[in-house]
CSV table of C-alpha atoms in Angstrom, one decimal:
chain,number,residue,atom,x,y,z
N,103,MET,CA,-0.2,0.1,-0.1
N,104,LYS,CA,1.0,3.6,-1.2
N,105,TYR,CA,0.1,6.7,0.2
N,106,VAL,CA,1.1,10.4,-1.9
N,107,VAL,CA,0.0,13.5,-0.9
N,108,VAL,CA,-0.2,16.7,-3.6
N,109,LEU,CA,-0.5,19.7,-1.7
N,110,TYR,CA,-1.1,22.9,-3.8
N,111,ASP,CA,-0.3,25.7,-2.0
N,112,GLY,CA,-3.0,28.6,-1.1
N,113,MET,CA,-4.6,27.1,-3.6
N,114,ALA,CA,-8.3,27.8,-2.3
N,115,ASP,CA,-9.3,31.4,-3.3
N,116,TYR,CA,-12.4,33.3,-3.1
N,117,PRO,CA,-14.2,34.7,-6.8
N,118,VAL,CA,-11.5,36.4,-9.0
N,119,PRO,CA,-13.2,39.9,-10.7
N,120,ALA,CA,-10.1,39.1,-13.6
N,121,LEU,CA,-11.9,35.2,-13.5
N,122,GLY,CA,-15.8,36.0,-14.2
N,123,GLY,CA,-16.6,36.4,-10.3
N,124,LYS,CA,-14.3,32.7,-10.2
N,125,THR,CA,-11.9,30.7,-8.2
N,126,PRO,CA,-9.4,29.7,-9.4
N,127,MET,CA,-10.1,26.1,-9.4
N,128,MET,CA,-13.5,26.7,-11.2
N,129,VAL,CA,-11.6,28.3,-13.5
N,130,ALA,CA,-8.4,25.7,-14.1
N,131,LYS,CA,-8.4,22.3,-16.4
N,132,LYS,CA,-8.1,19.8,-15.1
N,133,PRO,CA,-9.2,16.9,-15.5
N,134,ASN,CA,-6.8,14.5,-13.9
N,135,PHE,CA,-7.2,16.0,-10.6
N,136,ASP,CA,-11.3,15.9,-11.1
N,137,TYR,CA,-11.8,12.3,-12.1
N,138,LEU,CA,-9.5,11.2,-9.5
N,139,ALA,CA,-12.5,13.7,-7.0
N,140,LYS,CA,-16.0,12.1,-9.7
N,141,HIS,CA,-14.5,8.8,-8.5
N,142,GLY,CA,-13.2,9.4,-4.9
N,143,GLU,CA,-14.0,11.2,-1.0
N,144,VAL,CA,-14.9,15.0,-0.8
N,145,GLY,CA,-14.7,17.4,1.1
N,146,LEU,CA,-13.5,20.0,3.7
N,147,VAL,CA,-11.2,20.6,5.6
N,148,ARG,CA,-9.7,22.7,8.7
N,149,THR,CA,-5.7,23.2,8.3
N,150,VAL,CA,-6.2,26.7,10.0
N,151,ALA,CA,-7.8,26.3,14.1
N,152,GLU,CA,-8.7,29.1,15.9
N,153,GLY,CA,-6.7,31.4,16.4
N,154,LEU,CA,-3.5,30.0,14.2
N,155,LYS,CA,-2.7,32.1,12.0
N,156,PRO,CA,-3.1,31.0,8.7
N,157,GLY,CA,0.7,30.3,7.4
N,158,SER,CA,2.2,27.2,5.9
N,159,ASP,CA,3.8,26.1,8.7
N,160,VAL,CA,0.9,25.9,10.6
N,161,ALA,CA,-1.4,24.3,7.6
N,162,ASN,CA,0.9,21.8,6.4
N,163,MET,CA,1.4,20.7,9.8
N,164,SER,CA,-2.0,19.8,10.2
N,165,VAL,CA,-2.6,18.0,6.6
N,166,LEU,CA,0.4,15.7,8.0
N,167,GLY,CA,-1.0,15.1,10.9
N,168,PHE,CA,0.9,17.4,13.4
N,169,ASP,CA,-1.7,19.3,16.0
N,170,PRO,CA,-0.3,23.3,15.5
N,171,LYS,CA,-1.0,24.7,18.6
N,172,LYS,CA,0.5,21.0,21.1
N,173,CYS,CA,3.4,21.6,18.5
N,174,TYR,CA,4.4,24.7,17.2
N,175,THR,CA,6.9,27.1,17.6
N,176,GLY,CA,7.2,28.7,15.4
N,177,ARG,CA,8.2,29.1,11.5
N,178,SER,CA,11.6,30.4,11.0
N,179,PRO,CA,13.2,27.5,13.7
N,180,LEU,CA,11.7,24.9,10.9
N,181,GLU,CA,13.1,26.5,7.8
N,182,ALA,CA,16.8,26.9,10.3
N,183,ALA,CA,16.0,23.2,10.5
N,184,SER,CA,16.3,22.3,6.8
N,185,MET,CA,19.7,24.8,6.9
N,186,GLY,CA,21.3,22.6,7.9
N,187,VAL,CA,21.4,25.1,11.8
N,188,GLU,CA,21.7,23.5,15.2
N,189,LEU,CA,19.7,25.5,17.9
N,190,LEU,CA,20.6,25.5,21.0
N,191,ASP,CA,17.2,25.4,23.4
N,192,THR,CA,18.0,29.4,24.0
N,193,ASP,CA,18.2,30.8,21.0
N,194,VAL,CA,15.2,32.1,18.9
N,195,THR,CA,15.1,31.9,15.0
N,196,LEU,CA,14.0,34.9,12.9
N,197,ARG,CA,13.1,34.1,8.4
N,198,THR,CA,15.4,37.0,7.4
N,199,ASN,CA,13.5,38.1,3.7
N,200,LEU,CA,15.4,40.2,1.3
N,201,VAL,CA,12.6,42.5,-0.4
N,202,THR,CA,12.0,45.4,-2.6
N,203,LEU,CA,10.9,48.4,-1.0
N,204,SER,CA,11.3,52.1,-2.4
N,205,ASP,CA,13.0,54.8,-2.1
N,206,GLU,CA,11.0,57.8,0.5
N,207,PRO,CA,13.4,59.0,2.6
N,208,ASN,CA,13.1,58.0,6.4
N,209,TYR,CA,12.6,54.1,6.3
N,210,GLU,CA,8.7,54.2,8.1
N,211,ASP,CA,7.3,56.3,4.9
N,212,LYS,CA,8.7,53.3,3.0
N,213,THR,CA,6.4,51.4,0.3
N,214,MET,CA,6.4,48.0,0.7
N,215,VAL,CA,7.2,47.2,-3.2
N,216,ASP,CA,7.7,43.4,-3.7
N,217,TYR,CA,7.9,41.2,-0.7
N,218,CYS,CA,10.6,38.6,-2.4
N,219,ALA,CA,12.6,41.2,-4.5
N,220,GLY,CA,11.3,40.1,-7.8
N,221,ASP,CA,12.0,36.5,-7.0
N,222,ILE,CA,15.8,36.9,-7.0
N,223,SER,CA,18.3,34.0,-7.3
N,224,THR,CA,19.3,32.4,-4.3
N,225,GLU,CA,23.6,33.0,-5.8
N,226,GLU,CA,23.1,36.9,-5.8
N,227,ALA,CA,21.0,35.9,-2.5
N,228,HIS,CA,24.0,34.5,-0.7
N,229,GLU,CA,27.1,37.7,-2.1
N,230,ILE,CA,23.9,39.5,0.4
N,231,ILE,CA,23.3,37.5,3.0
N,232,LYS,CA,27.3,37.2,3.6
N,233,SER,CA,26.9,40.5,3.1
N,234,VAL,CA,24.5,41.1,6.4
N,235,GLN,CA,26.5,38.7,7.9
N,236,GLU,CA,29.9,40.3,7.7
N,237,LYS,CA,27.9,43.8,8.1
N,238,PHE,CA,25.6,43.3,11.8
N,239,GLY,CA,26.9,39.9,12.2
N,240,ASN,CA,28.7,39.4,16.4
N,241,ASP,CA,27.7,36.3,19.3
N,242,LYS,CA,24.1,37.3,18.8
N,243,PHE,CA,23.0,37.7,15.7
N,244,ARG,CA,24.1,35.2,13.0
N,245,PHE,CA,22.8,35.4,9.4
N,246,TYR,CA,22.2,31.7,7.6
N,247,PRO,CA,21.7,31.7,3.3
N,248,GLY,CA,18.6,30.0,2.5
N,249,VAL,CA,16.6,29.5,-1.0
N,250,SER,CA,15.9,32.9,-3.0
N,251,TYR,CA,15.2,35.4,-1.3
N,252,ARG,CA,14.8,32.7,2.0
N,253,HIS,CA,17.0,33.1,4.7
N,254,CYS,CA,17.2,32.9,8.5
N,255,LEU,CA,18.9,35.0,11.2
N,256,VAL,CA,19.8,32.8,14.8
N,257,TRP,CA,19.3,35.4,17.9
N,258,SER,CA,20.9,34.0,20.8
N,259,ASN,CA,19.7,34.1,23.8
N,260,GLY,CA,16.6,36.4,22.1
N,261,THR,CA,12.9,36.5,23.3
N,262,THR,CA,9.9,35.5,21.2
N,263,ASP,CA,7.5,38.9,22.9
N,264,LEU,CA,8.8,40.5,20.1
N,265,GLY,CA,5.2,42.5,19.2
N,266,ASN,CA,4.1,42.7,15.6
N,267,MET,CA,6.0,41.4,13.2
N,268,THR,CA,4.5,41.2,10.1
N,269,PRO,CA,5.3,39.0,7.0
N,270,PRO,CA,6.7,41.3,5.0
N,271,HIS,CA,3.6,38.9,1.6
N,272,ASP,CA,0.8,40.7,4.1
N,273,ILE,CA,1.7,44.4,3.5
N,274,SER,CA,2.5,44.4,-0.5
N,275,GLY,CA,1.8,47.7,-1.5
N,276,ARG,CA,1.7,49.0,1.3
N,277,VAL,CA,4.0,52.0,4.0
N,278,ILE,CA,5.6,50.2,6.4
N,279,GLY,CA,5.7,52.1,9.0
N,280,LYS,CA,3.1,51.0,11.2
N,281,TYR,CA,3.2,47.2,10.4
N,282,LEU,CA,7.4,48.1,12.0
N,283,SER,CA,7.5,46.5,15.4
N,284,SER,CA,7.1,49.1,18.4
N,285,SER,CA,7.9,46.2,21.1
N,286,GLU,CA,11.1,47.5,23.1
N,287,ASN,CA,11.9,44.6,22.8
N,288,ALA,CA,12.5,44.4,19.0
N,289,LYS,CA,14.4,48.1,19.1
N,290,GLU,CA,17.6,45.9,18.5
N,291,LEU,CA,15.8,43.8,15.2
N,292,ILE,CA,13.8,47.8,13.4
N,293,ALA,CA,17.2,49.5,13.7
N,294,MET,CA,19.1,47.0,11.8
N,295,MET,CA,16.5,46.8,9.0
N,296,LYS,CA,16.8,50.6,8.6
N,297,GLU,CA,20.5,50.4,9.1
N,298,SER,CA,20.6,48.0,6.2
N,299,TYR,CA,18.3,50.0,3.8
N,300,ASP,CA,21.2,52.2,2.9
N,301,PHE,CA,24.1,49.1,3.4
N,302,LEU,CA,21.5,47.4,0.6
N,303,MET,CA,21.2,50.3,-2.0
N,304,GLN,CA,25.1,50.0,-2.4
N,305,HIS,CA,25.8,46.5,-2.7
N,306,PRO,CA,27.3,45.1,-5.7
N,307,VAL,CA,24.3,43.0,-6.6
N,308,ASN,CA,21.8,45.3,-6.7
N,309,LYS,CA,24.1,47.9,-8.7
N,310,LYS,CA,23.5,45.6,-11.1
N,311,ARG,CA,19.7,44.4,-10.4
N,312,ILE,CA,18.9,48.0,-10.9
N,313,SER,CA,20.9,48.6,-14.0
N,314,GLU,CA,19.4,45.9,-16.0
N,315,GLY,CA,16.3,46.7,-15.0
N,316,LYS,CA,14.8,44.8,-11.5
N,317,HIS,CA,13.9,45.4,-8.4
N,318,PRO,CA,16.6,45.8,-5.3
N,319,ALA,CA,17.2,43.9,-2.2
N,320,ASN,CA,17.3,46.1,-0.3
N,321,SER,CA,15.8,45.5,3.0
N,322,ILE,CA,16.0,43.3,4.9
N,323,TRP,CA,12.7,42.1,6.7
N,324,LEU,CA,12.5,40.3,9.9
N,325,TRP,CA,9.3,38.0,10.8
N,326,GLY,CA,8.9,34.2,12.1
N,327,GLU,CA,10.5,34.0,15.3
N,328,GLY,CA,11.1,31.1,17.2
N,329,LYS,CA,12.3,28.9,18.9
N,330,LYS,CA,14.2,25.2,18.7
N,331,PRO,CA,10.7,22.8,17.0
N,332,ALA,CA,9.5,20.0,19.4
N,333,LEU,CA,7.6,17.9,16.0
N,334,PRO,CA,7.8,14.5,16.5
N,335,SER,CA,8.5,11.9,14.2
N,336,PHE,CA,6.1,11.5,11.6
N,337,TYR,CA,7.3,7.4,11.3
N,338,GLU,CA,6.3,7.0,15.4
N,339,THR,CA,3.0,8.4,15.3
N,340,PHE,CA,1.3,7.0,12.1
N,341,GLY,CA,4.0,3.2,11.3
N,342,LYS,CA,4.5,4.9,8.5
N,343,LYS,CA,8.3,5.8,6.6
N,344,GLY,CA,7.8,8.9,4.6
N,345,ALA,CA,8.8,11.8,2.1
N,346,ILE,CA,8.3,15.5,1.4
N,347,ILE,CA,9.5,16.6,-1.6
N,348,SER,CA,10.0,20.6,-2.1
N,349,ALA,CA,11.5,23.2,-3.1
N,350,VAL,CA,10.9,25.3,-0.2
N,351,ASP,CA,12.7,25.1,3.7
N,352,LEU,CA,10.2,25.5,6.0
N,353,LEU,CA,8.9,22.0,4.3
N,354,LYS,CA,12.2,20.3,4.5
N,355,GLY,CA,12.1,21.3,7.8
N,356,ILE,CA,9.2,20.0,8.9
N,357,ALA,CA,10.8,17.0,6.7
N,358,LYS,CA,14.2,17.2,9.2
N,359,CYS,CA,12.5,17.1,11.9
N,360,ALA,CA,9.4,14.8,11.7
N,361,GLY,CA,12.6,12.4,10.8
N,362,MET,CA,10.9,11.9,7.4
N,363,ALA,CA,13.4,12.1,4.1
N,364,ALA,CA,13.6,15.3,1.8
N,365,PRO,CA,15.7,14.7,-1.1
N,366,ASP,CA,16.8,18.3,-3.2
N,367,VAL,CA,15.4,18.3,-7.2
N,368,GLU,CA,17.7,20.2,-9.2
N,369,GLY,CA,15.1,23.2,-11.1
N,370,ALA,CA,12.5,23.4,-7.7
N,371,THR,CA,12.3,27.5,-7.5
N,372,GLY,CA,9.2,27.3,-5.0
N,373,TYR,CA,7.5,29.1,-8.3
N,374,ILE,CA,5.6,28.8,-11.3
N,375,ASP,CA,9.3,27.6,-13.0
N,376,THR,CA,9.9,24.5,-11.3
N,377,ASN,CA,11.4,21.3,-12.8
N,378,PHE,CA,7.7,19.8,-12.0
N,379,GLU,CA,7.7,16.4,-13.2
N,380,GLY,CA,11.6,16.4,-11.4
N,381,LYS,CA,9.8,16.3,-8.7
N,382,ALA,CA,7.1,13.9,-9.3
N,383,ARG,CA,9.9,11.8,-10.5
N,384,ALA,CA,12.0,12.4,-6.8
N,385,ALA,CA,8.2,10.7,-5.3
N,386,VAL,CA,8.1,8.3,-7.4
N,387,GLU,CA,11.8,7.3,-6.4
N,388,GLU,CA,11.3,7.6,-2.9
N,389,LEU,CA,8.4,5.1,-2.8
N,390,LYS,CA,10.6,2.6,-4.9
N,391,ASN,CA,13.5,3.7,-2.5
N,392,GLY,CA,10.3,1.6,0.6
N,393,CYS,CA,8.7,5.0,1.7
N,394,ASP,CA,5.3,4.7,2.3
N,395,LEU,CA,3.8,7.8,2.2
N,396,VAL,CA,5.2,10.7,0.0
N,397,TYR,CA,4.3,14.4,0.5
N,398,ILE,CA,4.5,15.9,-2.8
N,399,HIS,CA,4.5,20.1,-2.5
N,400,PHE,CA,4.2,23.0,-4.6
N,401,GLU,CA,5.0,26.8,-4.3
N,402,ALA,CA,3.8,27.8,-6.8
N,403,PRO,CA,-0.4,28.6,-6.0
N,404,ASP,CA,0.9,30.3,-3.4
N,405,GLU,CA,3.6,32.7,-4.7
N,406,CYS,CA,0.8,33.5,-7.1
N,407,GLY,CA,-1.7,34.5,-4.6
N,408,HIS,CA,0.7,36.9,-3.3
N,409,ARG,CA,1.3,38.9,-6.6
N,410,ASN,CA,-2.5,38.9,-7.2
N,411,GLU,CA,-1.1,37.1,-10.7
N,412,PRO,CA,-5.2,35.3,-11.5
N,413,GLU,CA,-3.6,33.5,-14.7
N,414,ASN,CA,-0.7,32.5,-13.5
N,415,LYS,CA,-2.4,30.9,-10.6
N,416,VAL,CA,-4.8,28.8,-13.3
N,417,LYS,CA,-1.3,28.0,-15.0
N,418,SER,CA,-0.1,26.5,-12.2
N,419,ILE,CA,-3.4,25.0,-11.2
N,420,GLU,CA,-2.9,23.3,-15.0
N,421,MET,CA,0.8,22.2,-14.8
N,422,ILE,CA,0.7,20.2,-12.0
N,423,ASP,CA,-2.2,18.2,-13.5
N,424,SER,CA,-0.8,18.1,-16.4
N,425,ARG,CA,2.9,17.3,-15.4
N,426,VAL,CA,2.8,15.7,-12.2
N,427,LEU,CA,-0.6,13.8,-11.6
N,428,PRO,CA,-0.3,12.0,-14.5
N,429,ILE,CA,4.0,10.7,-13.6
N,430,VAL,CA,2.9,9.7,-10.3
N,431,LEU,CA,-0.7,7.7,-10.9
N,432,ASP,CA,1.8,6.4,-14.0
N,433,ALA,CA,4.3,4.6,-11.8
N,434,LEU,CA,1.0,3.9,-8.7
N,435,LYS,CA,-0.2,1.0,-11.2
N,436,GLU,CA,2.6,-0.7,-10.2
N,437,TYR,CA,1.4,-2.0,-6.3
N,438,ASP,CA,-1.6,-3.6,-5.9
N,439,ASP,CA,-3.4,-0.8,-3.9
N,440,TYR,CA,-2.6,3.0,-2.7
N,441,LYS,CA,-5.0,6.6,-1.6
N,442,ILE,CA,-3.7,10.2,-3.3
N,443,MET,CA,-4.5,12.5,-1.2
N,444,VAL,CA,-5.2,16.6,-3.0
N,445,LEU,CA,-5.9,19.6,-1.5
N,446,PRO,CA,-4.4,23.6,-0.5
N,447,ASP,CA,-3.0,23.9,2.6
N,448,HIS,CA,-4.5,27.0,3.0
N,449,PRO,CA,-6.3,29.6,1.1
N,450,THR,CA,-3.9,33.0,-0.8
N,451,PRO,CA,-6.8,34.9,-2.2
N,452,ILE,CA,-6.0,37.0,-5.2
N,453,VAL,CA,-8.6,39.6,-3.7
N,454,THR,CA,-5.9,40.4,-0.6
N,455,GLY,CA,-3.0,39.0,-1.4
N,456,THR,CA,-2.2,37.0,1.3
N,457,HIS,CA,-3.1,34.0,3.2
N,458,ALA,CA,-6.8,32.8,4.8
N,459,SER,CA,-8.8,30.4,7.4
N,460,ASP,CA,-11.0,28.9,5.3
N,461,PRO,CA,-11.4,25.7,6.2
N,462,VAL,CA,-9.9,24.0,2.6
N,463,PRO,CA,-11.5,21.3,-0.3
N,464,PHE,CA,-9.9,18.1,-0.3
N,465,MET,CA,-10.3,14.8,-2.2
N,466,ILE,CA,-8.9,11.0,-0.7
N,467,TYR,CA,-8.6,8.8,-3.8
N,468,HIS,CA,-8.0,4.8,-2.9
N,469,LYS,CA,-7.7,2.6,-5.4
N,470,ASN,CA,-9.5,-0.1,-4.3
N,471,ASP,CA,-12.3,1.2,-3.0
N,472,GLU,CA,-14.2,3.8,-6.2
N,473,LYS,CA,-16.6,6.0,-5.4
N,474,ASP,CA,-19.3,8.3,-6.1
N,475,SER,CA,-18.3,11.3,-4.3
N,476,GLY,CA,-21.2,13.6,-6.2
N,477,VAL,CA,-18.9,15.8,-7.5
N,478,ASP,CA,-17.6,16.3,-11.3
N,479,SER,CA,-15.2,19.0,-10.8
N,480,ILE,CA,-13.8,20.1,-7.8
N,481,ASN,CA,-13.1,23.8,-6.1
N,482,GLU,CA,-14.4,25.6,-3.0
N,483,GLU,CA,-18.6,25.0,-3.6
N,484,SER,CA,-18.8,22.1,-4.9
N,485,ALA,CA,-16.6,20.3,-1.8
N,486,LYS,CA,-19.1,22.6,0.2
N,487,THR,CA,-21.8,20.2,-1.4
N,488,THR,CA,-21.0,17.0,0.0
N,489,GLY,CA,-21.4,17.7,3.6
N,490,LEU,CA,-18.3,16.1,4.2
N,491,PHE,CA,-16.7,18.6,7.4
N,492,ILE,CA,-13.4,17.9,9.3
N,493,GLU,CA,-13.3,20.4,12.0
N,494,HIS,CA,-9.9,19.5,13.5
N,495,GLY,CA,-7.4,19.4,10.7
N,496,PRO,CA,-4.7,17.5,11.6
N,497,ASP,CA,-7.6,14.2,12.3
N,498,ILE,CA,-7.4,14.1,7.6
N,499,MET,CA,-4.6,12.1,8.0
N,500,LYS,CA,-5.2,9.8,10.1
N,501,ARG,CA,-8.5,9.4,8.1
N,502,PHE,CA,-6.4,9.0,4.9
N,503,LEU,CA,-4.2,6.7,6.0
N,504,GLU,CA,-7.3,4.5,7.8
N,505,ASP,CA,-8.1,0.9,5.7
């Protein structure tokens, strides 16, 4: 028996005016996904419990069967684990985005032009983070490079009581002043962010990017604070050997902390230009190598939601359907039985540009137990019509794995 989860990050949405008042899931041509849904089980699941922020960290932990209310210690520590950063119990980590801010003289008056600095390349970003470490790093603060715009700060003997350290993707196009924490505990962090602007505007990488008409990575942005992760083992929890296939450090960090494999896939970017086939083949290989369950995570729909790209969000859903599901389903034919679950972790509505906590549609297909779900196409509205609703998100993994 093999189990496959295909996770479309941020796929769920609200009606989009540019799509005729429909959602990307409704518009996208996704025959493979719809076939599985028609012959499987369809419903809604609440992946973000009341009182928790709707981040990919919390939502993916829920889908994997871990209760965030019991084991969530912050986003950045999970990413640090993926980077191989060993944390002490007294360390605090923060996600360090490279962002593009506008050029007003006062930092507080600047606008969040681009939360990902023009999707800066990992090579360019590593040069910048190296310079940031040389400028700001010391025995107290240490910066570590990640992928593209996503990096990590480790703060020795730090605190997570920092007030509101706002995710930059939540404030795209907004003046940043009121989103800067005023907590005394965050004072040094905010000062570093402010100082980084003048420093990075003079960086050779940014001068070159500006000359090429690209967004400069002209400020660091700190958020997502947390302490050393405390995730249980996936194998010890469910009795299944698992692997996560993803381009982003967050998911790889969850895998590492849960004792799951997390192979690197060449050309996996976390955006619509990712190596879709490569990720599918990596999942197939993990199954051949003895994994019972593979969890294939695609960041592209989420990024398109943040970037207000409805056509690309539709396209990303279609590309996963046409370039990933056929490879996976063909490989699964060699096994006596299998189950596949397809769902988003949370909505990332185009109209808001940030995450939402609404329940999301899910589908579970069991090869040897086909059924009539009552829907011909799965989307946010059709999933409601089945009447199946899972209130406690972490229960969905138990449901998926049960005979």
